[in-house]
PDB file of C-alpha atoms in Angstrom:
ATOM      1  CA  MET A   9      28.740 -20.234  -3.190  1.00  0.00           C
ATOM      2  CA  ASN A  10      29.513 -20.925   0.603  1.00  0.00           C
ATOM      3  CA  ASN A  11      28.370 -24.134   2.170  1.00  0.00           C
ATOM      4  CA  PRO A  12      25.948 -22.922   4.323  1.00  0.00           C
ATOM      5  CA  LEU A  13      24.238 -20.976   0.792  1.00  0.00           C
ATOM      6  CA  LEU A  14      24.638 -24.350  -0.731  1.00  0.00           C
ATOM      7  CA  LYS A  15      22.558 -26.364   1.927  1.00  0.00           C
ATOM      8  CA  LEU A  16      20.008 -23.691   1.025  1.00  0.00           C
ATOM      9  CA  SER A  17      20.223 -24.150  -2.121  1.00  0.00           C
ATOM     10  CA  GLN A  18      19.462 -27.624  -2.272  1.00  0.00           C
ATOM     11  CA  ARG A  19      16.882 -27.272   0.358  1.00  0.00           C
ATOM     12  CA  ILE A  20      14.592 -24.731  -1.939  1.00  0.00           C
ATOM     13  CA  GLY A  21      15.319 -26.313  -5.166  1.00  0.00           C
ATOM     14  CA  TYR A  22      16.991 -23.157  -6.427  1.00  0.00           C
ATOM     15  CA  THR A  23      20.735 -22.292  -6.977  1.00  0.00           C
ATOM     16  CA  PHE A  24      21.215 -18.577  -7.042  1.00  0.00           C
ATOM     17  CA  ASN A  25      23.484 -16.861 -10.082  1.00  0.00           C
ATOM     18  CA  ASP A  26      23.915 -13.873  -7.213  1.00  0.00           C
ATOM     19  CA  GLU A  27      24.649 -14.419  -3.847  1.00  0.00           C
ATOM     20  CA  ALA A  28      24.011 -11.033  -2.726  1.00  0.00           C
ATOM     21  CA  LEU A  29      20.455 -11.450  -3.644  1.00  0.00           C
ATOM     22  CA  VAL A  30      19.836 -14.739  -1.492  1.00  0.00           C
ATOM     23  CA  MET A  31      22.236 -13.206   1.394  1.00  0.00           C
ATOM     24  CA  LEU A  32      19.929  -9.915   1.021  1.00  0.00           C
ATOM     25  CA  ALA A  33      16.824 -11.896   1.621  1.00  0.00           C
ATOM     26  CA  LEU A  34      17.872 -13.834   4.805  1.00  0.00           C
ATOM     27  CA  THR A  35      18.412 -10.268   6.468  1.00  0.00           C
ATOM     28  CA  HIS A  36      16.584  -9.373   8.821  1.00  0.00           C
ATOM     29  CA  ARG A  37      15.882  -5.466   9.575  1.00  0.00           C
ATOM     30  CA  SER A  38      16.934  -6.063  13.221  1.00  0.00           C
ATOM     31  CA  LYS A  39      20.515  -6.030  11.834  1.00  0.00           C
ATOM     32  CA  GLY A  40      20.004  -2.670  10.573  1.00  0.00           C
ATOM     33  CA  GLY A  41      20.816  -1.033   7.366  1.00  0.00           C
ATOM     34  CA  THR A  42      20.108  -2.854   4.177  1.00  0.00           C
ATOM     35  CA  ASN A  43      17.150  -5.683   4.822  1.00  0.00           C
ATOM     36  CA  ASN A  44      15.218  -7.785   3.799  1.00  0.00           C
ATOM     37  CA  GLU A  45      11.715  -5.472   3.498  1.00  0.00           C
ATOM     38  CA  ARG A  46      12.149  -4.386   0.410  1.00  0.00           C
ATOM     39  CA  LEU A  47      12.379  -8.362  -1.125  1.00  0.00           C
ATOM     40  CA  GLU A  48       8.981  -9.072   1.046  1.00  0.00           C
ATOM     41  CA  PHE A  49       7.426  -6.481  -0.105  1.00  0.00           C
ATOM     42  CA  LEU A  50       7.687  -8.171  -3.974  1.00  0.00           C
ATOM     43  CA  GLY A  51       7.689 -11.376  -3.309  1.00  0.00           C
ATOM     44  CA  ASP A  52       4.451 -11.168  -1.237  1.00  0.00           C
ATOM     45  CA  SER A  53       2.683  -9.858  -4.680  1.00  0.00           C
ATOM     46  CA  ILE A  54       4.492 -12.167  -6.626  1.00  0.00           C
ATOM     47  CA  LEU A  55       3.497 -15.492  -4.630  1.00  0.00           C
ATOM     48  CA  ASN A  56      -0.112 -14.053  -4.688  1.00  0.00           C
ATOM     49  CA  PHE A  57      -0.102 -13.709  -8.325  1.00  0.00           C
ATOM     50  CA  ILE A  58       0.968 -17.065  -8.336  1.00  0.00           C
ATOM     51  CA  ILE A  59      -1.290 -18.878  -6.380  1.00  0.00           C
ATOM     52  CA  ALA A  60      -3.803 -16.854  -7.965  1.00  0.00           C
ATOM     53  CA  ASP A  61      -2.988 -18.097 -11.192  1.00  0.00           C
ATOM     54  CA  ASP A  62      -3.049 -21.590 -10.543  1.00  0.00           C
ATOM     55  CA  LEU A  63      -6.435 -21.775  -8.750  1.00  0.00           C
ATOM     56  CA  TYR A  64      -8.054 -19.960 -11.685  1.00  0.00           C
ATOM     57  CA  ARG A  65      -6.904 -22.607 -13.370  1.00  0.00           C
ATOM     58  CA  ARG A  66      -7.353 -25.159 -11.308  1.00  0.00           C
ATOM     59  CA  PHE A  67     -10.878 -24.180 -10.089  1.00  0.00           C
ATOM     60  CA  GLY A  68     -12.728 -23.344 -13.483  1.00  0.00           C
ATOM     61  CA  GLN A  69     -15.932 -23.418 -11.935  1.00  0.00           C
ATOM     62  CA  ALA A  70     -15.392 -21.307  -8.812  1.00  0.00           C
ATOM     63  CA  LYS A  71     -16.699 -17.710  -8.483  1.00  0.00           C
ATOM     64  CA  GLU A  72     -13.990 -15.007  -7.227  1.00  0.00           C
ATOM     65  CA  GLY A  73     -15.382 -15.120  -3.271  1.00  0.00           C
ATOM     66  CA  LYS A  74     -13.828 -19.000  -2.989  1.00  0.00           C
ATOM     67  CA  LEU A  75     -10.944 -18.327  -5.207  1.00  0.00           C
ATOM     68  CA  SER A  76     -10.166 -15.604  -2.492  1.00  0.00           C
ATOM     69  CA  ARG A  77     -10.493 -17.402   0.147  1.00  0.00           C
ATOM     70  CA  LEU A  78      -8.655 -20.832  -1.101  1.00  0.00           C
ATOM     71  CA  ARG A  79      -5.393 -17.979  -1.998  1.00  0.00           C
ATOM     72  CA  ALA A  80      -5.565 -16.634   1.730  1.00  0.00           C
ATOM     73  CA  ARG A  81      -5.367 -20.023   3.433  1.00  0.00           C
ATOM     74  CA  MET A  82      -2.787 -20.843   0.932  1.00  0.00           C
ATOM     75  CA  VAL A  83      -0.418 -17.434   1.902  1.00  0.00           C
ATOM     76  CA  LYS A  84      -0.671 -16.534   5.155  1.00  0.00           C
ATOM     77  CA  GLY A  85       1.796 -16.172   7.357  1.00  0.00           C
ATOM     78  CA  GLN A  86       0.902 -19.769   9.201  1.00  0.00           C
ATOM     79  CA  THR A  87       1.386 -21.541   5.636  1.00  0.00           C
ATOM     80  CA  LEU A  88       4.779 -19.708   5.220  1.00  0.00           C
ATOM     81  CA  ALA A  89       6.379 -20.116   8.084  1.00  0.00           C
ATOM     82  CA  VAL A  90       5.058 -24.096   7.785  1.00  0.00           C
ATOM     83  CA  ILE A  91       6.873 -24.484   4.805  1.00  0.00           C
ATOM     84  CA  ALA A  92      10.086 -22.410   6.050  1.00  0.00           C
ATOM     85  CA  ARG A  93      10.688 -24.831   9.009  1.00  0.00           C
ATOM     86  CA  GLU A  94      10.323 -27.762   6.257  1.00  0.00           C
ATOM     87  CA  PHE A  95      13.293 -25.818   4.324  1.00  0.00           C
ATOM     88  CA  GLU A  96      14.853 -25.089   7.960  1.00  0.00           C
ATOM     89  CA  LEU A  97      15.226 -21.907   7.212  1.00  0.00           C
ATOM     90  CA  GLY A  98      15.750 -20.548  10.186  1.00  0.00           C
ATOM     91  CA  ASP A  99      19.392 -21.625  10.404  1.00  0.00           C
ATOM     92  CA  PHE A 100      20.093 -19.368   7.714  1.00  0.00           C
ATOM     93  CA  LEU A 101      18.706 -15.719   8.825  1.00  0.00           C
ATOM     94  CA  LEU A 102      20.767 -12.861   9.532  1.00  0.00           C
ATOM     95  CA  LEU A 103      19.326 -11.568  12.690  1.00  0.00           C
ATOM     96  CA  GLY A 104      20.355  -8.876  14.799  1.00  0.00           C
ATOM     97  CA  SER A 105      21.865  -9.707  18.623  1.00  0.00           C
ATOM     98  CA  GLY A 106      18.537  -8.754  20.245  1.00  0.00           C
ATOM     99  CA  GLU A 107      16.389 -10.925  17.811  1.00  0.00           C
ATOM    100  CA  LEU A 108      18.910 -13.813  18.244  1.00  0.00           C
ATOM    101  CA  LYS A 109      18.751 -13.960  21.599  1.00  0.00           C
ATOM    102  CA  SER A 110      14.709 -13.982  21.600  1.00  0.00           C
ATOM    103  CA  GLY A 111      14.768 -16.881  19.255  1.00  0.00           C
ATOM    104  CA  GLY A 112      13.806 -14.769  16.328  1.00  0.00           C
ATOM    105  CA  HIS A 113      15.333 -17.762  14.291  1.00  0.00           C
ATOM    106  CA  ARG A 114      12.028 -19.680  15.572  1.00  0.00           C
ATOM    107  CA  ARG A 115       9.149 -16.867  14.916  1.00  0.00           C
ATOM    108  CA  GLU A 116       6.465 -17.297  12.597  1.00  0.00           C
ATOM    109  CA  SER A 117       6.291 -13.629  11.259  1.00  0.00           C
ATOM    110  CA  ILE A 118      10.242 -13.746  10.545  1.00  0.00           C
ATOM    111  CA  LEU A 119       9.671 -17.061   8.834  1.00  0.00           C
ATOM    112  CA  ALA A 120       7.204 -16.292   6.923  1.00  0.00           C
ATOM    113  CA  ASP A 121       8.446 -13.000   5.711  1.00  0.00           C
ATOM    114  CA  THR A 122      11.851 -14.377   4.828  1.00  0.00           C
ATOM    115  CA  VAL A 123       9.760 -16.885   2.488  1.00  0.00           C
ATOM    116  CA  GLU A 124       8.508 -14.503   0.556  1.00  0.00           C
ATOM    117  CA  ALA A 125      11.860 -12.538   0.194  1.00  0.00           C
ATOM    118  CA  LEU A 126      13.349 -15.513  -1.209  1.00  0.00           C
ATOM    119  CA  ILE A 127      10.677 -15.494  -3.439  1.00  0.00           C
ATOM    120  CA  GLY A 128      11.205 -11.739  -4.402  1.00  0.00           C
ATOM    121  CA  ALA A 129      14.795 -12.411  -4.709  1.00  0.00           C
ATOM    122  CA  MET A 130      14.829 -14.978  -7.189  1.00  0.00           C
ATOM    123  CA  TYR A 131      12.309 -13.512  -9.510  1.00  0.00           C
ATOM    124  CA  LEU A 132      15.204 -10.881  -9.565  1.00  0.00           C
ATOM    125  CA  ASP A 133      17.774 -13.391 -10.003  1.00  0.00           C
ATOM    126  CA  ALA A 134      15.966 -15.817 -12.614  1.00  0.00           C
ATOM    127  CA  GLY A 135      12.454 -14.384 -13.804  1.00  0.00           C
ATOM    128  CA  MET A 136       8.958 -15.427 -13.410  1.00  0.00           C
ATOM    129  CA  ASP A 137       9.019 -18.827 -15.243  1.00  0.00           C
ATOM    130  CA  VAL A 138      11.863 -19.762 -13.167  1.00  0.00           C
ATOM    131  CA  VAL A 139       9.851 -18.509  -9.481  1.00  0.00           C
ATOM    132  CA  ARG A 140       6.389 -19.526 -10.750  1.00  0.00           C
ATOM    133  CA  GLU A 141       8.199 -23.289 -11.324  1.00  0.00           C
ATOM    134  CA  ARG A 142       9.631 -23.062  -7.774  1.00  0.00           C
ATOM    135  CA  VAL A 143       6.719 -21.557  -5.821  1.00  0.00           C
ATOM    136  CA  LEU A 144       3.894 -24.124  -7.173  1.00  0.00           C
ATOM    137  CA  SER A 145       6.524 -27.122  -6.061  1.00  0.00           C
ATOM    138  CA  TRP A 146       6.634 -25.778  -2.511  1.00  0.00           C
ATOM    139  CA  PHE A 147       2.936 -25.618  -2.800  1.00  0.00           C
ATOM    140  CA  ASP A 148       2.192 -28.677  -4.550  1.00  0.00           C
ATOM    141  CA  SER A 149       0.773 -30.712  -2.147  1.00  0.00           C
ATOM    142  CA  ARG A 150      -1.097 -27.875  -0.704  1.00  0.00           C
ATOM    143  CA  LEU A 151      -2.651 -26.710  -3.140  1.00  0.00           C
ATOM    144  CA  ALA A 152      -3.440 -30.714  -4.463  1.00  0.00           C
ATOM    145  CA  ALA A 153      -5.079 -31.284  -1.377  1.00  0.00           C
ATOM    146  CA  LEU A 154      -8.024 -28.004  -2.257  1.00  0.00           C
ATOM    147  CA  THR A 155     -11.123 -28.871  -2.939  1.00  0.00           C
ATOM    148  CA  LEU A 156     -13.991 -26.655  -3.000  1.00  0.00           C
ATOM    149  CA  GLU A 157     -16.081 -28.234  -0.469  1.00  0.00           C
ATOM    150  CA  ASP A 158     -13.296 -27.367   1.857  1.00  0.00           C
ATOM    151  CA  PRO A 159     -15.344 -26.425   4.528  1.00  0.00           C
ATOM    152  CA  ILE A 160     -14.583 -22.207   6.054  1.00  0.00           C
ATOM    153  CA  LYS A 161     -13.909 -23.017   9.619  1.00  0.00           C
ATOM    154  CA  ASP A 162     -16.191 -20.481  12.113  1.00  0.00           C
ATOM    155  CA  PRO A 163     -15.049 -17.430  13.701  1.00  0.00           C
ATOM    156  CA  LYS A 164     -14.431 -18.960  17.010  1.00  0.00           C
ATOM    157  CA  THR A 165     -12.173 -21.796  15.724  1.00  0.00           C
ATOM    158  CA  ARG A 166     -10.259 -19.125  13.371  1.00  0.00           C
ATOM    159  CA  LEU A 167      -9.454 -16.895  16.581  1.00  0.00           C
ATOM    160  CA  GLN A 168      -8.463 -19.667  18.326  1.00  0.00           C
ATOM    161  CA  GLU A 169      -6.342 -20.908  16.006  1.00  0.00           C
ATOM    162  CA  HIS A 170      -4.584 -17.693  15.177  1.00  0.00           C
ATOM    163  CA  GLN A 171      -4.271 -17.235  18.628  1.00  0.00           C
ATOM    164  CA  GLN A 172      -2.490 -21.127  19.290  1.00  0.00           C
ATOM    165  CA  ALA A 173      -0.325 -20.064  16.254  1.00  0.00           C
ATOM    166  CA  ASN A 174       0.828 -16.724  17.515  1.00  0.00           C
ATOM    167  CA  LYS A 175       1.501 -18.301  21.127  1.00  0.00           C
ATOM    168  CA  SER A 176      -1.034 -16.392  22.909  1.00  0.00           C
ATOM    169  CA  ARG A 177      -3.566 -16.683  25.502  1.00  0.00           C
ATOM    170  CA  LEU A 178      -6.907 -17.889  23.711  1.00  0.00           C
ATOM    171  CA  PRO A 179     -10.181 -15.847  23.528  1.00  0.00           C
ATOM    172  CA  HIS A 180     -12.205 -14.892  26.767  1.00  0.00           C
ATOM    173  CA  TYR A 181     -15.900 -14.950  26.626  1.00  0.00           C
ATOM    174  CA  GLU A 182     -17.693 -13.318  29.306  1.00  0.00           C
ATOM    175  CA  VAL A 183     -21.742 -13.358  28.882  1.00  0.00           C
ATOM    176  CA  LEU A 184     -22.617  -9.311  30.034  1.00  0.00           C
ATOM    177  CA  ASN A 185     -26.781  -9.473  29.657  1.00  0.00           C
ATOM    178  CA  VAL A 186     -29.545 -11.709  28.487  1.00  0.00           C
ATOM    179  CA  GLU A 187     -32.556 -10.161  27.430  1.00  0.00           C
ATOM    180  CA  GLY A 188     -36.330 -11.279  27.012  1.00  0.00           C
ATOM    181  CA  PRO A 189     -38.778 -14.281  27.072  1.00  0.00           C
ATOM    182  CA  THR A 190     -37.225 -17.607  26.953  1.00  0.00           C
ATOM    183  CA  ASN A 191     -37.982 -18.002  23.355  1.00  0.00           C
ATOM    184  CA  GLU A 192     -37.137 -14.640  22.427  1.00  0.00           C
ATOM    185  CA  GLN A 193     -33.826 -14.051  24.331  1.00  0.00           C
ATOM    186  CA  VAL A 194     -30.874 -11.977  23.168  1.00  0.00           C
ATOM    187  CA  PHE A 195     -27.296 -12.410  24.673  1.00  0.00           C
ATOM    188  CA  THR A 196     -24.628  -9.700  24.857  1.00  0.00           C
ATOM    189  CA  VAL A 197     -20.961 -11.740  24.746  1.00  0.00           C
ATOM    190  CA  GLU A 198     -17.732  -9.705  24.915  1.00  0.00           C
ATOM    191  CA  CYS A 199     -14.764 -11.009  24.036  1.00  0.00           C
ATOM    192  CA  ARG A 200     -11.027 -10.113  25.483  1.00  0.00           C
ATOM    193  CA  ILE A 201      -7.503 -10.950  23.531  1.00  0.00           C
ATOM    194  CA  PRO A 202      -4.193  -9.717  24.660  1.00  0.00           C
ATOM    195  CA  GLU A 203      -3.452  -8.162  21.690  1.00  0.00           C
ATOM    196  CA  HIS A 204      -6.715  -5.856  21.462  1.00  0.00           C
ATOM    197  CA  ALA A 205      -7.066  -3.455  24.794  1.00  0.00           C
ATOM    198  CA  GLU A 206     -10.900  -2.802  24.391  1.00  0.00           C
ATOM    199  CA  PRO A 207     -13.208  -5.821  24.644  1.00  0.00           C
ATOM    200  CA  VAL A 208     -15.403  -6.821  21.706  1.00  0.00           C
ATOM    201  CA  VAL A 209     -19.148  -6.061  22.565  1.00  0.00           C
ATOM    202  CA  ALA A 210     -21.731  -8.763  20.240  1.00  0.00           C
ATOM    203  CA  GLN A 211     -25.393 -10.041  20.413  1.00  0.00           C
ATOM    204  CA  GLY A 212     -26.866 -13.109  19.184  1.00  0.00           C
ATOM    205  CA  PRO A 213     -29.979 -14.972  19.900  1.00  0.00           C
ATOM    206  CA  SER A 214     -28.106 -17.855  21.742  1.00  0.00           C
ATOM    207  CA  ARG A 215     -24.713 -17.408  23.567  1.00  0.00           C
ATOM    208  CA  ARG A 216     -22.901 -19.120  20.848  1.00  0.00           C
ATOM    209  CA  ALA A 217     -24.373 -17.387  18.398  1.00  0.00           C
ATOM    210  CA  ALA A 218     -23.235 -14.158  20.166  1.00  0.00           C
ATOM    211  CA  GLU A 219     -19.760 -15.465  20.726  1.00  0.00           C
ATOM    212  CA  GLN A 220     -19.112 -16.041  17.039  1.00  0.00           C
ATOM    213  CA  SER A 221     -20.373 -12.804  16.495  1.00  0.00           C
ATOM    214  CA  ALA A 222     -17.737 -11.356  18.564  1.00  0.00           C
ATOM    215  CA  ALA A 223     -14.748 -13.051  17.112  1.00  0.00           C
ATOM    216  CA  ALA A 224     -15.843 -12.107  13.862  1.00  0.00           C
ATOM    217  CA  LEU A 225     -15.647  -9.010  14.905  1.00  0.00           C
ATOM    218  CA  LEU A 226     -12.207  -9.268  16.247  1.00  0.00           C
ATOM    219  CA  LEU A 227     -11.198 -11.235  12.901  1.00  0.00           C
ATOM    220  CA  ALA A 228     -12.169  -8.228  11.093  1.00  0.00           C
ATOM    221  CA  ILE A 229     -10.099  -5.794  13.751  1.00  0.00           C
ATOM    222  CA  LEU A 230      -7.054  -8.221  13.211  1.00  0.00           C
ATOM    223  CA  GLY A 231      -7.237  -8.104   9.370  1.00  0.00           C
ATOM    224  CA  LEU A 232      -8.040 -11.789   9.328  1.00  0.00           C
ATOM    225  CA  ASP A 233     -11.641 -11.337   8.207  1.00  0.00           C
ATOM    226  CA  ASP A 234     -10.076 -12.143   4.246  1.00  0.00           C
ATOM    227  CA  VAL A 235     -11.361 -15.988   4.581  1.00  0.00           C
ATOM    228  CA  ALA A 236     -14.405 -15.380   5.908  1.00  0.00           C
ATOM    229  CA  GLY A 237     -17.784 -14.609   4.543  1.00  0.00           C
ATOM    230  CA  GLU A 238     -20.533 -16.787   2.861  1.00  0.00           C
ATOM    231  CA  GLU A 239     -20.222 -19.754   0.738  1.00  0.00           C
ATOM    232  CA  GLU A 240     -20.294 -18.699  -3.256  1.00  0.00           C
TER     233      GLU A 240
END
């Protein structure tokens, strides 16, 4: 195994038997031809299973909705990108020239996808027992910090954190209309983000409530409502 891959092995705590698998896991689609997308698909499913299994055993009294939200917190792109940065995974990525010039080795989505691809590659290289041990070691401190009393952040906070994590403009809220007598007012608010061309409009009994509803709608549109919902 060449020296860069030796460094990677030391960081992730695993040495591949098949060097071709780890090279494939590190190859982004921007390189063209064979890349890590299939391994990413496999690794995503394996990661979800390993984390779900651990949470099921760790929280014996938790209901399905709570377990789903805890799992979503563990396997989301932001968490995987943090793990990738802990491994300094960007140093090992194989990117096309365009991605290299645009800083793809630092991009959250690419880092997260590569972690999933490595998980898929480890599974093919050594089987489920080995990959489970490695994945749980990577997530150990994060899993240990979870409790069933963890607050679920409100939609506005989640949307703002999503925008910040993706280095995008923060949501812009604007009151479009206020109707009704003082004690029965209905606020109509729109929310805009760059990623969604059309503003989302929602109503509520207060400006804050209307903004929260608009943020929740945008989270659903972005596919990020998997951690939302009422407490079980």
